[in-house]
Coordinates of C-alpha atoms in Angstrom, one line a residue:
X1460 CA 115.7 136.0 95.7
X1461 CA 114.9 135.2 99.4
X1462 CA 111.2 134.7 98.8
X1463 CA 112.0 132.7 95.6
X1464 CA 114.3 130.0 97.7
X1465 CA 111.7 129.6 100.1
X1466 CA 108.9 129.1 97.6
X1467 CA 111.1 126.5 96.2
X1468 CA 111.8 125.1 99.5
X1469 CA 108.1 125.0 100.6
X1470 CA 107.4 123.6 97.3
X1471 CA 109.7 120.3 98.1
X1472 CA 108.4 119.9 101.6
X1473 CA 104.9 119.6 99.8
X1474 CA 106.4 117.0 97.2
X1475 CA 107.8 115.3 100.0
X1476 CA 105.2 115.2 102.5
X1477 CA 102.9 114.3 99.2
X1478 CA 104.8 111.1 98.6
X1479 CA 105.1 110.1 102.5
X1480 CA 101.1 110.5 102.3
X1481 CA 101.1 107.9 100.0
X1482 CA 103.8 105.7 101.4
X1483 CA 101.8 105.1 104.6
X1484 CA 98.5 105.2 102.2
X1485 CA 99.5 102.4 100.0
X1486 CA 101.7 100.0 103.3
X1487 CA 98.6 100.4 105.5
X1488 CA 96.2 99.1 102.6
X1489 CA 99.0 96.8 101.8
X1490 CA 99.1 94.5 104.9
X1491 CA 95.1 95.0 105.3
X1492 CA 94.4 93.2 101.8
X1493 CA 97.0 91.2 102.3
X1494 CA 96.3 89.2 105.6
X1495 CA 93.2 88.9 103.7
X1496 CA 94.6 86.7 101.2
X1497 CA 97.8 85.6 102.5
X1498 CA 95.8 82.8 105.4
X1499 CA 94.5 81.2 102.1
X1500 CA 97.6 79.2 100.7
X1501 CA 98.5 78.4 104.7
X1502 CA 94.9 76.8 105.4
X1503 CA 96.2 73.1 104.4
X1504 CA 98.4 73.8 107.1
X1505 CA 96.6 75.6 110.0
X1506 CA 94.0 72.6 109.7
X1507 CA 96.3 70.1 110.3
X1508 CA 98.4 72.0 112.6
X1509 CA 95.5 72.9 114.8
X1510 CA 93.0 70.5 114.2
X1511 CA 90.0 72.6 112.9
X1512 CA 87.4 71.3 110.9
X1513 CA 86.3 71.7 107.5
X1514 CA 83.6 73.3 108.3
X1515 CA 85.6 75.9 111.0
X1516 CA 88.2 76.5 108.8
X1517 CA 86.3 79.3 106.9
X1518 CA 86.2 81.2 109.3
X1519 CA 89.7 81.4 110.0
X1520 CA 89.5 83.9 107.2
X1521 CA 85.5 84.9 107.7
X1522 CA 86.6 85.9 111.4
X1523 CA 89.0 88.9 109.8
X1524 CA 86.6 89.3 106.9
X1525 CA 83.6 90.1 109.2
X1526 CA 85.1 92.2 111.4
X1527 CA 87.5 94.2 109.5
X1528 CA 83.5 94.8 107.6
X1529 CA 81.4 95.5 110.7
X1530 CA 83.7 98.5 112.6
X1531 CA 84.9 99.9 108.9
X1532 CA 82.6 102.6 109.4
X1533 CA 83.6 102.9 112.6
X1534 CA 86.8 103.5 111.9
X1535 CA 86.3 105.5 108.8
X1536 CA 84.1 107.8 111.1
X1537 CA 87.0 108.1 113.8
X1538 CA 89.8 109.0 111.1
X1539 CA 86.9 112.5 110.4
X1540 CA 86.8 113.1 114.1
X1541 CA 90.2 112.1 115.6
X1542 CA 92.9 112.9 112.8
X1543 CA 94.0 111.1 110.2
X1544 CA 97.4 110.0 111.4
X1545 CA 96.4 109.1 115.0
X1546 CA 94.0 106.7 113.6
X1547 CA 96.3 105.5 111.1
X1548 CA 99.1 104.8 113.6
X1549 CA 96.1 103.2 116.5
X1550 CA 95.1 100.8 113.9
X1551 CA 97.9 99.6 112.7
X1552 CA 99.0 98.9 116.8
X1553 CA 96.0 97.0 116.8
X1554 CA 96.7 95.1 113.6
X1555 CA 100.3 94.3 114.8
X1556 CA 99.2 93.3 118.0
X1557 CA 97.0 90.6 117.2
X1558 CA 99.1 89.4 114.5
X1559 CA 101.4 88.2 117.0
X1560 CA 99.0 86.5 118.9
X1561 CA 97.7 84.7 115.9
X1562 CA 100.7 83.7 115.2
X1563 CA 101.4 82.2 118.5
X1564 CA 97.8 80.4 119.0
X1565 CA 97.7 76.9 120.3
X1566 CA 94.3 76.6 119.4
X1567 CA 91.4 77.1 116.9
X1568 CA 89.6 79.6 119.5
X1569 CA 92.7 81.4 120.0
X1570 CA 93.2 81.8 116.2
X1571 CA 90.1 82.7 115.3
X1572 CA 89.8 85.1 118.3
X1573 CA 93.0 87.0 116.2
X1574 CA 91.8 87.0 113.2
X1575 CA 89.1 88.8 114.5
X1576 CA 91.0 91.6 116.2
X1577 CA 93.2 91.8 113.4
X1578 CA 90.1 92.9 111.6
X1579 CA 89.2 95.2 114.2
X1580 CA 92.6 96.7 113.7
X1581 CA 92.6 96.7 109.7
X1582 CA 88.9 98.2 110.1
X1583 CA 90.3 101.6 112.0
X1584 CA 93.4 101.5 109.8
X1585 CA 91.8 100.9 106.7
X1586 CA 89.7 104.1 106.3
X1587 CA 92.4 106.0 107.2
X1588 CA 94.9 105.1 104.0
X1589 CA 92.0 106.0 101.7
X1590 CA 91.2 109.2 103.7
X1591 CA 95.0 110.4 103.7
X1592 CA 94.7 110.4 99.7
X1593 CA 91.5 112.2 99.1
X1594 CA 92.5 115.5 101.7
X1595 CA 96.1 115.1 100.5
X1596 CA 94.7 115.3 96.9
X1597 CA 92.2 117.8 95.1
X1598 CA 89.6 115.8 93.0
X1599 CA 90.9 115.8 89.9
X1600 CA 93.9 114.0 88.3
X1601 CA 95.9 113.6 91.0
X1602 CA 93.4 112.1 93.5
X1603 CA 92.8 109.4 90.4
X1604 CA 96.5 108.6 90.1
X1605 CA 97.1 108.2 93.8
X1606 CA 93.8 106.0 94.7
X1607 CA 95.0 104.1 91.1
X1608 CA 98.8 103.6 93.2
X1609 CA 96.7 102.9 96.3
X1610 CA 94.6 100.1 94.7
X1611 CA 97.6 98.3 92.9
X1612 CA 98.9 98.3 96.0
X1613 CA 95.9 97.3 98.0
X1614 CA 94.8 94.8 95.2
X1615 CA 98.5 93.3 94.3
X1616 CA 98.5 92.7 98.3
X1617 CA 95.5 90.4 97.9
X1618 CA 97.2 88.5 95.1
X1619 CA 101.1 88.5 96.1
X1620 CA 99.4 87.1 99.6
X1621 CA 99.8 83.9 98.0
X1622 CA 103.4 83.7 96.9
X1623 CA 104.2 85.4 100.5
X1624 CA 102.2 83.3 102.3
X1625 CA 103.6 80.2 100.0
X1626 CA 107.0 80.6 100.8
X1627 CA 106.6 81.3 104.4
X1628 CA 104.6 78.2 105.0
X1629 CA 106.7 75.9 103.2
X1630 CA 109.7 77.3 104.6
X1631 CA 109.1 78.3 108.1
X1632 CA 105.7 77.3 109.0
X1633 CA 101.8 78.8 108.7
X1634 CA 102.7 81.3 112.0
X1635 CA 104.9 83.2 110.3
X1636 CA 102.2 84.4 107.5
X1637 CA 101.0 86.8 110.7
X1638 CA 103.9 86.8 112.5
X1639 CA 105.8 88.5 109.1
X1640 CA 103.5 91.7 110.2
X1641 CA 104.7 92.5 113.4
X1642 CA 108.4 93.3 112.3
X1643 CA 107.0 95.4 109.4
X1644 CA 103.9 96.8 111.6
X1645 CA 106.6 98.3 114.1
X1646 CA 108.7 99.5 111.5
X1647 CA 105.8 101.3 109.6
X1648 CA 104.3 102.7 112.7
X1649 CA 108.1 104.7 113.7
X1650 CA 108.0 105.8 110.2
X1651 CA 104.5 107.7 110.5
X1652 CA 104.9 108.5 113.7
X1653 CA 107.9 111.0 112.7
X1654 CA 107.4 111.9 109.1
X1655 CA 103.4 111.4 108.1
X1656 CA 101.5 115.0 109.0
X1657 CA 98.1 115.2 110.5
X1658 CA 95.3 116.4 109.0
X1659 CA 92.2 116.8 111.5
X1660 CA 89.0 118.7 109.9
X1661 CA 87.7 120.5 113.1
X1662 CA 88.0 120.6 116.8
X1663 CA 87.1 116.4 117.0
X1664 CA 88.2 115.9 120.5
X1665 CA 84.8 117.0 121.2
X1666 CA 82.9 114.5 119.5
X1667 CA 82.0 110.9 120.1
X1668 CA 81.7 107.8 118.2
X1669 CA 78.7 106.0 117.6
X1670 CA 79.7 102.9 119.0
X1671 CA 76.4 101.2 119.1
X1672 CA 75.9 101.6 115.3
X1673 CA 79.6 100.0 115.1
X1674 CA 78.3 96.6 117.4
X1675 CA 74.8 96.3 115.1
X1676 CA 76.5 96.2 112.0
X1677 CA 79.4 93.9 113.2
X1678 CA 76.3 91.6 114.6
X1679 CA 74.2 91.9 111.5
X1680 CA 77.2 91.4 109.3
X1681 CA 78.5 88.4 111.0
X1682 CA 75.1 86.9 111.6
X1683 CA 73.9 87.0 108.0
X1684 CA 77.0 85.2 107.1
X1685 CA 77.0 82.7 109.6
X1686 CA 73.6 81.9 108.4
X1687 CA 74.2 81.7 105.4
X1688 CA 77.2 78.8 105.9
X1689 CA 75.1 77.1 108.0
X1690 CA 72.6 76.2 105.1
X1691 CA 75.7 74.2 103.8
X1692 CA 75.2 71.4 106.4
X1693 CA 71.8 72.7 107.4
X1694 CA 69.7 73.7 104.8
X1695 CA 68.3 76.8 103.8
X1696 CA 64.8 76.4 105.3
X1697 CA 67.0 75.1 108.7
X1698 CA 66.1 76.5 112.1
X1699 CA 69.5 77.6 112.8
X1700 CA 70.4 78.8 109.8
X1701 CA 67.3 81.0 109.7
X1702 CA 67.6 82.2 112.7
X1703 CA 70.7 83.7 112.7
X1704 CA 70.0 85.0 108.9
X1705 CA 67.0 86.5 110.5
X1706 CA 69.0 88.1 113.8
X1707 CA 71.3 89.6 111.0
X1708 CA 68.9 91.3 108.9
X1709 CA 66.8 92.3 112.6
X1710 CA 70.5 94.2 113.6
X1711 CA 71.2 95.8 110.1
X1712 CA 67.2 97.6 110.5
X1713 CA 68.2 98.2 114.0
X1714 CA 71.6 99.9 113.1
X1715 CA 69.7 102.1 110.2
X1716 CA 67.3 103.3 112.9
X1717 CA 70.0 103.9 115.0
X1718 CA 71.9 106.0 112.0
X1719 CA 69.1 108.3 112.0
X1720 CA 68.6 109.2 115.3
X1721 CA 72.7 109.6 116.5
X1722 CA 74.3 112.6 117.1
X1723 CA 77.3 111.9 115.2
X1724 CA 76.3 109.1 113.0
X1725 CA 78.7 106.2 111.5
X1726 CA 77.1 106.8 107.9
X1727 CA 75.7 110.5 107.7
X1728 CA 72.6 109.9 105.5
X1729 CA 73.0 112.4 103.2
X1730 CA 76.1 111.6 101.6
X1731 CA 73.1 108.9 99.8
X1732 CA 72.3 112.0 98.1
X1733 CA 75.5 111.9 95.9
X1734 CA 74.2 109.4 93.6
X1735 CA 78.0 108.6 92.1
X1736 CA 78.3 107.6 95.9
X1737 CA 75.0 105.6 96.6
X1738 CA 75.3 103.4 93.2
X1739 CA 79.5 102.8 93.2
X1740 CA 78.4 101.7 96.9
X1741 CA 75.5 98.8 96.0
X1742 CA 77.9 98.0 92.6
X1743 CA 80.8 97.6 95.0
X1744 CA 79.2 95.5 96.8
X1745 CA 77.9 93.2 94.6
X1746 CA 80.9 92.9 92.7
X1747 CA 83.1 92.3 95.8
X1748 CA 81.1 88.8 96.1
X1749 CA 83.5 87.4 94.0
X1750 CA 86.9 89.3 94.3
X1751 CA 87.8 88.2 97.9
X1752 CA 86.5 84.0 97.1
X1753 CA 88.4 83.8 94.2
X1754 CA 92.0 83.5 95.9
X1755 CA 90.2 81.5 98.3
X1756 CA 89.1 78.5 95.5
X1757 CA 92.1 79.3 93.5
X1758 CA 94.1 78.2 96.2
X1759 CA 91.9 75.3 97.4
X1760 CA 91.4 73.7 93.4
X1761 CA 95.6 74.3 93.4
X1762 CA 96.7 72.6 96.6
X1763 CA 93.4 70.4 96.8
X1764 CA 93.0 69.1 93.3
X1765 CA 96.5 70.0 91.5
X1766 CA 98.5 68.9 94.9
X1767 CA 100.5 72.1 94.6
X1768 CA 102.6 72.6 97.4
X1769 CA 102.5 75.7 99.1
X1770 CA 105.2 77.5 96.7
X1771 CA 103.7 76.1 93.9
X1772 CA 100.6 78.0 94.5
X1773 CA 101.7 81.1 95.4
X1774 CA 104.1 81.3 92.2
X1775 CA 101.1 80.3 89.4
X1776 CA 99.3 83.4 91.5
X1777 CA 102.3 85.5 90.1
X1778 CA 100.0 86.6 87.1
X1779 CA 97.3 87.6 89.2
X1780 CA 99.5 90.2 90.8
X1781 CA 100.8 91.3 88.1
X1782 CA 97.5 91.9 85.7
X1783 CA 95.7 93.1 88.9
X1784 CA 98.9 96.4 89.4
X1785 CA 99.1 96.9 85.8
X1786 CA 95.6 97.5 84.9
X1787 CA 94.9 99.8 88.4
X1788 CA 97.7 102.1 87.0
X1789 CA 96.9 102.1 83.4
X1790 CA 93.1 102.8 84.8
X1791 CA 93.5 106.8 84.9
X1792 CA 94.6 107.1 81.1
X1793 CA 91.9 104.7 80.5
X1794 CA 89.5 106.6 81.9
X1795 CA 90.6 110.2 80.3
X1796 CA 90.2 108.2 77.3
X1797 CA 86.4 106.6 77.6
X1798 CA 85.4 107.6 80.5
X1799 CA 84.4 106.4 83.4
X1800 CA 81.0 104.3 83.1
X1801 CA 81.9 103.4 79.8
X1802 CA 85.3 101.6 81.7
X1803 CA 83.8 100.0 84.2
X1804 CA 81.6 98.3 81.8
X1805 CA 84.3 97.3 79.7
X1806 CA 86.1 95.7 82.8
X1807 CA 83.6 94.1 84.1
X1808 CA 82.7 92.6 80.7
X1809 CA 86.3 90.8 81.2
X1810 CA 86.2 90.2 84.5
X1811 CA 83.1 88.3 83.8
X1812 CA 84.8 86.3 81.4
X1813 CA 86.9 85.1 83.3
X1814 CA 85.1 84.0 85.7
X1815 CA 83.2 82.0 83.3
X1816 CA 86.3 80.7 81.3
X1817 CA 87.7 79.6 84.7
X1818 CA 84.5 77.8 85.5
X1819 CA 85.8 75.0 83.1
X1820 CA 88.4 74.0 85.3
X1821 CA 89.0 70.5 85.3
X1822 CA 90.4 67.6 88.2
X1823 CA 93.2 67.5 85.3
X1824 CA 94.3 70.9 84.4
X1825 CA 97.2 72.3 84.1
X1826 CA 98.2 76.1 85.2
X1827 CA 98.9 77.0 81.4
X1828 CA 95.6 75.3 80.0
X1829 CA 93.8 75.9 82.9
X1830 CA 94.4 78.8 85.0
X1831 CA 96.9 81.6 83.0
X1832 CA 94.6 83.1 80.6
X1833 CA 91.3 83.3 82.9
X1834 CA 93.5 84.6 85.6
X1835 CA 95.0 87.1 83.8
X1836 CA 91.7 87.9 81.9
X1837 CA 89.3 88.5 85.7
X1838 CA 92.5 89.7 87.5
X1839 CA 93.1 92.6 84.7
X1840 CA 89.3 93.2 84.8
X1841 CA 89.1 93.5 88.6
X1842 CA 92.2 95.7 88.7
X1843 CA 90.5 98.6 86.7
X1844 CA 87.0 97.5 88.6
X1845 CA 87.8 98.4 91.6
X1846 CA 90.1 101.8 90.9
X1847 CA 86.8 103.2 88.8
X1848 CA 84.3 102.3 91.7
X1849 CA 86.6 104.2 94.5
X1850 CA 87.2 106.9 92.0
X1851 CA 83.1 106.7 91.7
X1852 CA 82.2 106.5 95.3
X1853 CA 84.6 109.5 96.6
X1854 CA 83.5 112.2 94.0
X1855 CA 81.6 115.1 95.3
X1856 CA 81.7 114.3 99.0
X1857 CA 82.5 117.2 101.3
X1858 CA 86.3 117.2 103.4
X1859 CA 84.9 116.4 106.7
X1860 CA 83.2 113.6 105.3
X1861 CA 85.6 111.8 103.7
X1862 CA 86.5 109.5 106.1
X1863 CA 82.7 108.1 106.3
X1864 CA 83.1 107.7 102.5
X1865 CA 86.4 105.7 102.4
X1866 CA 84.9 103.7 105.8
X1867 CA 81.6 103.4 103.4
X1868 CA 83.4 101.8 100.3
X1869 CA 85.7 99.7 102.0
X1870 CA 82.5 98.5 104.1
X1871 CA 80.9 97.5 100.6
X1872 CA 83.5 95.7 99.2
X1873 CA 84.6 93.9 102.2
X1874 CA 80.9 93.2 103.4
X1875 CA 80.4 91.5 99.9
X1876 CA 83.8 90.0 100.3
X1877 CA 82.2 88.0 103.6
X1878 CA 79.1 87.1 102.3
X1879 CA 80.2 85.9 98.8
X1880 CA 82.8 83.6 100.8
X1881 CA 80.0 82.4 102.9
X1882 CA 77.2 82.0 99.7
X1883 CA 79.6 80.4 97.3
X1884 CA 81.0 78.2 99.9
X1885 CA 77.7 76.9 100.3
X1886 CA 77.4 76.6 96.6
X1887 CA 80.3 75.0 95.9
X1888 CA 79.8 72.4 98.4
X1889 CA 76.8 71.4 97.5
X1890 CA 77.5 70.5 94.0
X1891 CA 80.1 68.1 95.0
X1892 CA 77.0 65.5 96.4
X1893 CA 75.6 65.1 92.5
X1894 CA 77.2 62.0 91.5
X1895 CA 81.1 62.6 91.7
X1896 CA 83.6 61.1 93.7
X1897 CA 86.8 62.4 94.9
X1898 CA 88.5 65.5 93.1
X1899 CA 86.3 65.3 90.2
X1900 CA 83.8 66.2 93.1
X1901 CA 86.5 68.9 94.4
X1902 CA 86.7 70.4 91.3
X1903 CA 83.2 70.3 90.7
X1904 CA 82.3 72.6 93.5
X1905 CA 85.6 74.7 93.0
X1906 CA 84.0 75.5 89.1
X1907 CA 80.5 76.3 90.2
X1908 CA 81.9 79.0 92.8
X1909 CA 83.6 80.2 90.3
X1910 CA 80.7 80.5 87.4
X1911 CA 79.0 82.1 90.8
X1912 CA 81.6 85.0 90.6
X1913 CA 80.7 85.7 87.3
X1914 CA 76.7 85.5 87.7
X1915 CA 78.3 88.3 90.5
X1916 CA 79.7 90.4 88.5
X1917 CA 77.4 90.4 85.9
X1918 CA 74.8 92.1 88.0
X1919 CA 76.6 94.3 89.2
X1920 CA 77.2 95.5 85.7
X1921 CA 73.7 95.7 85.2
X1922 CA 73.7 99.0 87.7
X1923 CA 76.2 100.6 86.3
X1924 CA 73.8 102.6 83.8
X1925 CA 72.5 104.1 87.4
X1926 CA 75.8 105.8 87.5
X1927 CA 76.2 109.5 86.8
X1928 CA 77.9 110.2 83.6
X1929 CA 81.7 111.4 83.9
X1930 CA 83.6 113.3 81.5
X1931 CA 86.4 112.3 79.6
X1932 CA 88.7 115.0 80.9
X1933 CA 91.6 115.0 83.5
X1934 CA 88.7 115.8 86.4
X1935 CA 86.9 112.5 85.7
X1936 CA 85.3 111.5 89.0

């Protein structure tokens, strides 16, 4: 009877240290997709607050963007050798940190400087949320539920940024859409500290981090997409912007030679092997060209074109949200019932859609005419997207590497996240010089960033036959 009570009793601690997995999980990706997001409705704002240009005020959300891409692997790396729960909990001090001092900048610099280390921050945290699910869970239905909770979570972050960061604006002022993290940063970070278990594969204090991989893919990253804005006021064939496009793709060879020779590498090259991991990675990143720039032109067309106000905005994103945490929980059963390639066309398929149906915005829309049904229809689409292709790029990866995978996914998506901000900037500003004036011009360039997105997505569908096939059982990968 003894041995039955504490089976039982051993069997709740497990449930319960299951669900506090997922609890910090789900709140660390939370505030990391959301600060991605939640700057956009507050840019109006910011600009005239702090008197940045036009041309600056991308990188107000390009600064996080790069950087929260460059050290992902990094920090993905560190969560294998250090413990998942010190990392988590070391991030997410960094994260809170520099949301306070973004939020009490008196200058562009300032700002941008804390953007930047709040990517830094989100980049070592990151990792770690995805890497607490796949050694908390067994590959297999479970591990497909939780990353499902994990992306609604993630992805609803990225779309309720825009109500939160609405209200807060309108209400209080643009500081408060980073200073709302520290409160909920500290409280987070006393609630892992006592209840979240580590999990630490190995003796790691031994081991060191390759650093200098870290810096070349921060520098390549950034540089590549700093070239590629310039060509907006400088032209592709520019000096400036092809020097900086050519110091970027100089740093990326220079950090895969450096990948090959380090002791204990960022990215250890044979997970490439895994081909579910190599091809979710290159789809993942083509695809996440237009996820992260479509809340950034949703918000501009709405506030820019529609005169929204602040509120406004982040209420007609409400649908968003919703479509994107309904369709990354109803994912799994999809999957069990087609499969997982055979999903993941399907979704993109939609989410292609709408970017195309959304392309026909007009200077005179309306949110039920113009933006409900395409919203719902690419938001839905990228819901189940991106579930499938971290389902995808996690299968068949050994436990001590599973923090270099989750570092390696979340470096695809957000690396084609910075670059798609930077190429469809580009493109949408230089449609507005064809013969428009005012917002016709606005909306102009708005559209073709959008009808970008779906040329994006489209692509990436096109590699999705390069995908190993899965089965239709509860252990789809």
């Amino acid at each position: 009877m003894t041995s039955e009570v504490d089976s039982a009793t051993a069997d709740l601690r497990r449930g319960g240290a299951t669900w506090i997995a997922v609890f910090a999980a789900c709140v660390g990706q939370f505030v990391v997709v959301l600060d991605i997001s939640v700057i956009n409705v507050a840019l109006p704002s910011i600009r005239a607050g702090l008197d940045i240009g036009a041309g600056s005020l991308q990188w107000v959300v390009n600064a996080y963007v790069i950087t929260f891409a460059g050290f992902l692997l990094l920090g993905g790396r560190a969560s294998d050798l250090f413990g998942r729960k010190g990392v988590y909990l070391v991030g997410l001090g960094i994260f809170t940190a520099a949301s306070l001092m973004g939020g009490l900048a008196t200058s562009s610099w300032m700002l941008i400087t804390a953007r930047a280390l709040q990517g830094l921050g989100a980049a070592v945290l990151s990792p770690a949320t995805l890497t607490i699910l796949t050694t908390t869970f067994a590959e297999g239905t479970g591990r497909v539920r939780a990353i499902a909770i994990w992306t609604a979570v993630g992805t609803g972050g990225g779309a309720a940024g825009g109500l939160i960061g609405g209200v807060l604006t309108d209400f209080l002022s643009w500081r408060w859409v980073l200073l709302i993290n520290v409160p909920l940063g500290l409280l987070v970070i006393v609630a892992s500290a006592l209840w979240l278990a580590e999990s630490r594969p190995g003796k790691a204090a031994r081991h060191r981090l390759d650093v200098p991989g870290a810096v070349l893919a921060t520098l390549g990253a950034g540089s590549v997409a700093y070239g590629i804005s310039q060509t907006e006021s400088h032209g592709w064939g520019s000096a400036r912007a092809l020097s900086f496009l050519l110091l970027g793709v100089a740093a990326l060879a220079a950090f895969c030679r450096v990948e090959r020779g380090a002791a204990e590498p960022l990215v250890p090259l044979g997970i490439f092997r895994v081909r579910s991991v190599s091809v979710a990675n290159v789809i993942t990143l083509v695809s996440g060209m237009a996820f992260y720039a479509m809340w950034f032109f949703l918000s501009l067309y709405m506030q820019n074109v529609l005169k929204y106000s602040a509120v406004e905005t982040g209420l007609a994103l409400l649908p968003h949200t919703l479509a994107v945490i309904l369709s990354a929980q109803l994912a799994p059963r999809m999957m069990r019932w087609v499969g997982g390639r055979t999903l993941l066309a399907l979704a993109s398929v939609l989410t292609a859609a709408g970017f195309f149906w959304q392309a026909t915005m007009e200077a005179d829309g309306t949110f039920l005419a113009t933006m409900l049904g395409p919203g719902i229809a690419f938001s839905f689409g990228a819901g189940v997207m991106m579930t499938v292709q971290s389902v995808f790029a996690t299968a068949g990866v050994p436990l001590e590497q599973s923090g270099a995978v989750a570092g390696l996914v979340n470096t695809s998506r957000t690396m084609g996240g910075a670059l798609g901000l930077s190429v469809l900037s580009s493109f949408a500003a230089s449609r507005t010089d064809q013969g428009e004036t005012g917002l016709e011009a606005l909306t102009s360039g708005y559209a073709s960033a959008f009808f970008g997105s779906g040329v994006a997505i489209v692509l990436s569908m096109a590699l999705i036959v390069l995908l190993p096939r899965s089965p239709r059982s509860t252990t789809t990968p």
